[in-house]
């Protein structure tokens, strides 16, 4: 099987993708606005990446690749109280797993000295002031969507006083929350983001990269816009919730004007970093919102902390670590991002679209194997107890290059329990008392006897194999309605199989907020079921993260963490068909 972590290449003859962002980039190149394209993927390391981030990664890195440019990976680490090196490591792993490699790894914290100098410049220009209002008072002064805000009583402090106070903030003289540095823009603006937003706050929290060096930290909007400018980002691609922040983004970039202020970048250039500053352009696109899940980091973290899932990498979680463990492939997620496209219209994507992308990818590459997840013994009475033979099966019916494998066959088999019905429902085409069914690749068998225990439970079936119906014989052409899979009981390996399903039982887990319910009230009680399965012995060689189609059952993956020789563990990635379509 191919290496899932290998970077993906875009075929030279692939058709050019068309969307409004790519058209902007084409126009900018054609018009001479840029000679080279530079993008960035800028996650905050305050949680694990999820499916929505996969779309952003594919777009940020994809745009750069398609237009011969580069893409940085930048950790926007300006809130150390919520950040952790664990998240940083996972983010880097996820980006590489999806098949992308960054031009440079940067951190917003690399630029703290630049941000500080930029803030002092804003103060000297009269564009920023130190405010003593509490967070609650700031909210009171801000106004509403229909009423303008009121200026802070500290808005007209002199430049000298503001510089003195800001430097004392930097020196650690003030308590957390007691002072902020605010932009001086327009308290009557219809865009609340422009009503003198905070640029810096006092926060005496150690930082994972800078330690105790800074008792103040820049706010996200300030740091994000200036980081893009520092790195010479040409197109800053953001999701739609940042559209209202774009005027503030542009204000910060224009007022600081790093492209024409080399003195502000001296902390970087003195260390040998190139002067790359320019004016970036922010462009917004719609998020990837999926039904039957939540993708708020806060809500996902609550599930983890409450023990409702088994951590961030639980295969039911929409995190990239989780769905990777579930068996989703980089190719399936890239296909998903491509199918979603790029637009300005937010929409809710049906989970079946994501599942369909995985089926499409695995159908082409996943080897086929036989496995029984709910075993029922079938004894073939007209074969001797010591009967043993080897049957040849293709590893993939559509790809002869995958070769063949030998599967043992004996007189005692495991079949799926639901492939037999003592009282069959209408339309049932599998095994029934006195009925016949085709055993995959082995012949036609008839059920002659049903064995039950003292409680009346079916524990064994007994039947006969038509000796004239073996593969290649004329009798094999006899028309039989049903075909079932099987595993030789004598040769099967026992495995733990986890049958995963959607984490939530309703399309919109947040729908009950008006009724006093939370998304946690709609957790699917059947999102995971663990069974002891019987597998054909070739699966003994399966490696962690190897995907297979268990014939007639679905696609399964050897668990990334728990699967090991002698203790196989497989996760169901997706069923062969959309089993939820009939439920809605």
PDB file of N, CA and C in Angstrom, residues 277-312:
ATOM      1  N   UNK A 277       8.836  42.283   4.235  1.00  0.00           N
ATOM      2  CA  UNK A 277       7.569  42.942   4.560  1.00  0.00           C
ATOM      3  C   UNK A 277       6.882  43.520   3.326  1.00  0.00           C
ATOM      4  N   UNK A 278       5.579  43.347   3.296  1.00  0.00           N
ATOM      5  CA  UNK A 278       4.762  43.891   2.211  1.00  0.00           C
ATOM      6  C   UNK A 278       3.342  44.057   2.734  1.00  0.00           C
ATOM      7  N   UNK A 279       2.460  44.503   1.848  1.00  0.00           N
ATOM      8  CA  UNK A 279       1.064  44.671   2.239  1.00  0.00           C
ATOM      9  C   UNK A 279       0.257  43.470   1.758  1.00  0.00           C
ATOM     10  N   UNK A 280      -0.236  42.640   2.678  1.00  0.00           N
ATOM     11  CA  UNK A 280      -1.021  41.470   2.286  1.00  0.00           C
ATOM     12  C   UNK A 280      -2.475  41.843   1.987  1.00  0.00           C
ATOM     13  N   UNK A 281      -3.146  40.952   1.292  1.00  0.00           N
ATOM     14  CA  UNK A 281      -4.565  41.142   0.984  1.00  0.00           C
ATOM     15  C   UNK A 281      -5.358  40.004   1.618  1.00  0.00           C
ATOM     16  N   UNK A 282      -6.288  40.348   2.483  1.00  0.00           N
ATOM     17  CA  UNK A 282      -7.123  39.330   3.118  1.00  0.00           C
ATOM     18  C   UNK A 282      -8.321  38.997   2.228  1.00  0.00           C
ATOM     19  N   UNK A 283      -8.569  37.704   2.039  1.00  0.00           N
ATOM     20  CA  UNK A 283      -9.714  37.227   1.253  1.00  0.00           C
ATOM     21  C   UNK A 283     -10.419  36.158   2.080  1.00  0.00           C
ATOM     22  N   UNK A 284     -11.744  36.254   2.149  1.00  0.00           N
ATOM     23  CA  UNK A 284     -12.506  35.324   2.990  1.00  0.00           C
ATOM     24  C   UNK A 284     -13.237  34.288   2.133  1.00  0.00           C
ATOM     25  N   UNK A 285     -13.379  33.096   2.696  1.00  0.00           N
ATOM     26  CA  UNK A 285     -14.120  32.024   2.039  1.00  0.00           C
ATOM     27  C   UNK A 285     -14.946  31.277   3.085  1.00  0.00           C
ATOM     28  N   UNK A 286     -15.887  30.480   2.635  1.00  0.00           N
ATOM     29  CA  UNK A 286     -16.801  29.800   3.553  1.00  0.00           C
ATOM     30  C   UNK A 286     -16.120  28.634   4.263  1.00  0.00           C
ATOM     31  N   UNK A 287     -16.562  28.375   5.465  1.00  0.00           N
ATOM     32  CA  UNK A 287     -16.054  27.268   6.266  1.00  0.00           C
ATOM     33  C   UNK A 287     -16.603  25.945   5.753  1.00  0.00           C
ATOM     34  N   UNK A 288     -15.997  24.856   6.214  1.00  0.00           N
ATOM     35  CA  UNK A 288     -16.528  23.517   5.953  1.00  0.00           C
ATOM     36  C   UNK A 288     -17.328  23.089   7.172  1.00  0.00           C
ATOM     37  N   UNK A 289     -18.636  23.286   7.123  1.00  0.00           N
ATOM     38  CA  UNK A 289     -19.507  22.903   8.236  1.00  0.00           C
ATOM     39  C   UNK A 289     -20.186  21.581   7.914  1.00  0.00           C
ATOM     40  N   UNK A 290     -20.051  20.614   8.805  1.00  0.00           N
ATOM     41  CA  UNK A 290     -20.626  19.281   8.606  1.00  0.00           C
ATOM     42  C   UNK A 290     -21.779  19.056   9.568  1.00  0.00           C
ATOM     43  N   UNK A 291     -22.826  18.369   9.089  1.00  0.00           N
ATOM     44  CA  UNK A 291     -23.874  17.990  10.026  1.00  0.00           C
ATOM     45  C   UNK A 291     -23.428  16.754  10.821  1.00  0.00           C
ATOM     46  N   UNK A 292     -24.196  16.400  11.812  1.00  0.00           N
ATOM     47  CA  UNK A 292     -23.920  15.269  12.708  1.00  0.00           C
ATOM     48  C   UNK A 292     -22.599  15.419  13.470  1.00  0.00           C
ATOM     49  N   UNK A 293     -22.124  16.650  13.609  1.00  0.00           N
ATOM     50  CA  UNK A 293     -20.901  16.840  14.372  1.00  0.00           C
ATOM     51  C   UNK A 293     -20.843  18.275  14.882  1.00  0.00           C
ATOM     52  N   UNK A 294     -19.885  18.562  15.727  1.00  0.00           N
ATOM     53  CA  UNK A 294     -19.566  19.935  16.133  1.00  0.00           C
ATOM     54  C   UNK A 294     -18.085  20.146  15.854  1.00  0.00           C
ATOM     55  N   UNK A 295     -17.721  21.354  15.468  1.00  0.00           N
ATOM     56  CA  UNK A 295     -16.317  21.622  15.175  1.00  0.00           C
ATOM     57  C   UNK A 295     -15.812  22.865  15.896  1.00  0.00           C
ATOM     58  N   UNK A 296     -16.445  23.174  17.006  1.00  0.00           N
ATOM     59  CA  UNK A 296     -15.933  24.218  17.885  1.00  0.00           C
ATOM     60  C   UNK A 296     -14.871  23.583  18.784  1.00  0.00           C
ATOM     61  N   UNK A 297     -13.676  24.185  18.827  1.00  0.00           N
ATOM     62  CA  UNK A 297     -12.629  23.644  19.696  1.00  0.00           C
ATOM     63  C   UNK A 297     -13.100  23.596  21.144  1.00  0.00           C
ATOM     64  N   UNK A 298     -13.868  24.606  21.539  1.00  0.00           N
ATOM     65  CA  UNK A 298     -14.345  24.653  22.914  1.00  0.00           C
ATOM     66  C   UNK A 298     -15.255  23.465  23.217  1.00  0.00           C
ATOM     67  N   UNK A 299     -16.159  23.166  22.287  1.00  0.00           N
ATOM     68  CA  UNK A 299     -17.081  22.050  22.507  1.00  0.00           C
ATOM     69  C   UNK A 299     -16.373  20.705  22.423  1.00  0.00           C
ATOM     70  N   UNK A 300     -15.424  20.602  21.518  1.00  0.00           N
ATOM     71  CA  UNK A 300     -14.667  19.359  21.421  1.00  0.00           C
ATOM     72  C   UNK A 300     -13.838  19.138  22.684  1.00  0.00           C
ATOM     73  N   UNK A 301     -13.248  20.211  23.195  1.00  0.00           N
ATOM     74  CA  UNK A 301     -12.471  20.085  24.419  1.00  0.00           C
ATOM     75  C   UNK A 301     -13.365  19.674  25.591  1.00  0.00           C
ATOM     76  N   UNK A 302     -14.587  20.183  25.619  1.00  0.00           N
ATOM     77  CA  UNK A 302     -15.519  19.814  26.689  1.00  0.00           C
ATOM     78  C   UNK A 302     -15.833  18.325  26.634  1.00  0.00           C
ATOM     79  N   UNK A 303     -15.982  17.767  25.433  1.00  0.00           N
ATOM     80  CA  UNK A 303     -16.232  16.326  25.296  1.00  0.00           C
ATOM     81  C   UNK A 303     -15.052  15.531  25.847  1.00  0.00           C
ATOM     82  N   UNK A 304     -13.848  16.003  25.544  1.00  0.00           N
ATOM     83  CA  UNK A 304     -12.649  15.309  26.030  1.00  0.00           C
ATOM     84  C   UNK A 304     -12.559  15.392  27.546  1.00  0.00           C
ATOM     85  N   UNK A 305     -12.738  16.601  28.087  1.00  0.00           N
ATOM     86  CA  UNK A 305     -12.574  16.801  29.523  1.00  0.00           C
ATOM     87  C   UNK A 305     -13.644  16.088  30.334  1.00  0.00           C
ATOM     88  N   UNK A 306     -14.839  15.921  29.752  1.00  0.00           N
ATOM     89  CA  UNK A 306     -15.918  15.226  30.455  1.00  0.00           C
ATOM     90  C   UNK A 306     -15.829  13.704  30.307  1.00  0.00           C
ATOM     91  N   UNK A 307     -14.857  13.225  29.541  1.00  0.00           N
ATOM     92  CA  UNK A 307     -14.710  11.788  29.352  1.00  0.00           C
ATOM     93  C   UNK A 307     -15.778  11.173  28.464  1.00  0.00           C
ATOM     94  N   UNK A 308     -16.450  12.013  27.675  1.00  0.00           N
ATOM     95  CA  UNK A 308     -17.498  11.497  26.787  1.00  0.00           C
ATOM     96  C   UNK A 308     -16.917  10.878  25.523  1.00  0.00           C
ATOM     97  N   UNK A 309     -15.659  11.177  25.250  1.00  0.00           N
ATOM     98  CA  UNK A 309     -14.897  10.522  24.190  1.00  0.00           C
ATOM     99  C   UNK A 309     -13.545  10.141  24.781  1.00  0.00           C
ATOM    100  N   UNK A 310     -12.796   9.327  24.045  1.00  0.00           N
ATOM    101  CA  UNK A 310     -11.522   8.827  24.562  1.00  0.00           C
ATOM    102  C   UNK A 310     -10.351   9.705  24.122  1.00  0.00           C
ATOM    103  N   UNK A 311     -10.498  11.011  24.263  1.00  0.00           N
ATOM    104  CA  UNK A 311      -9.413  11.906  23.913  1.00  0.00           C
ATOM    105  C   UNK A 311      -9.600  12.548  22.557  1.00  0.00           C
ATOM    106  N   UNK A 312      -8.664  13.424  22.227  1.00  0.00           N
ATOM    107  CA  UNK A 312      -8.731  14.165  20.969  1.00  0.00           C
ATOM    108  C   UNK A 312      -8.614  13.243  19.755  1.00  0.00           C
TER     109      UNK A 312
END
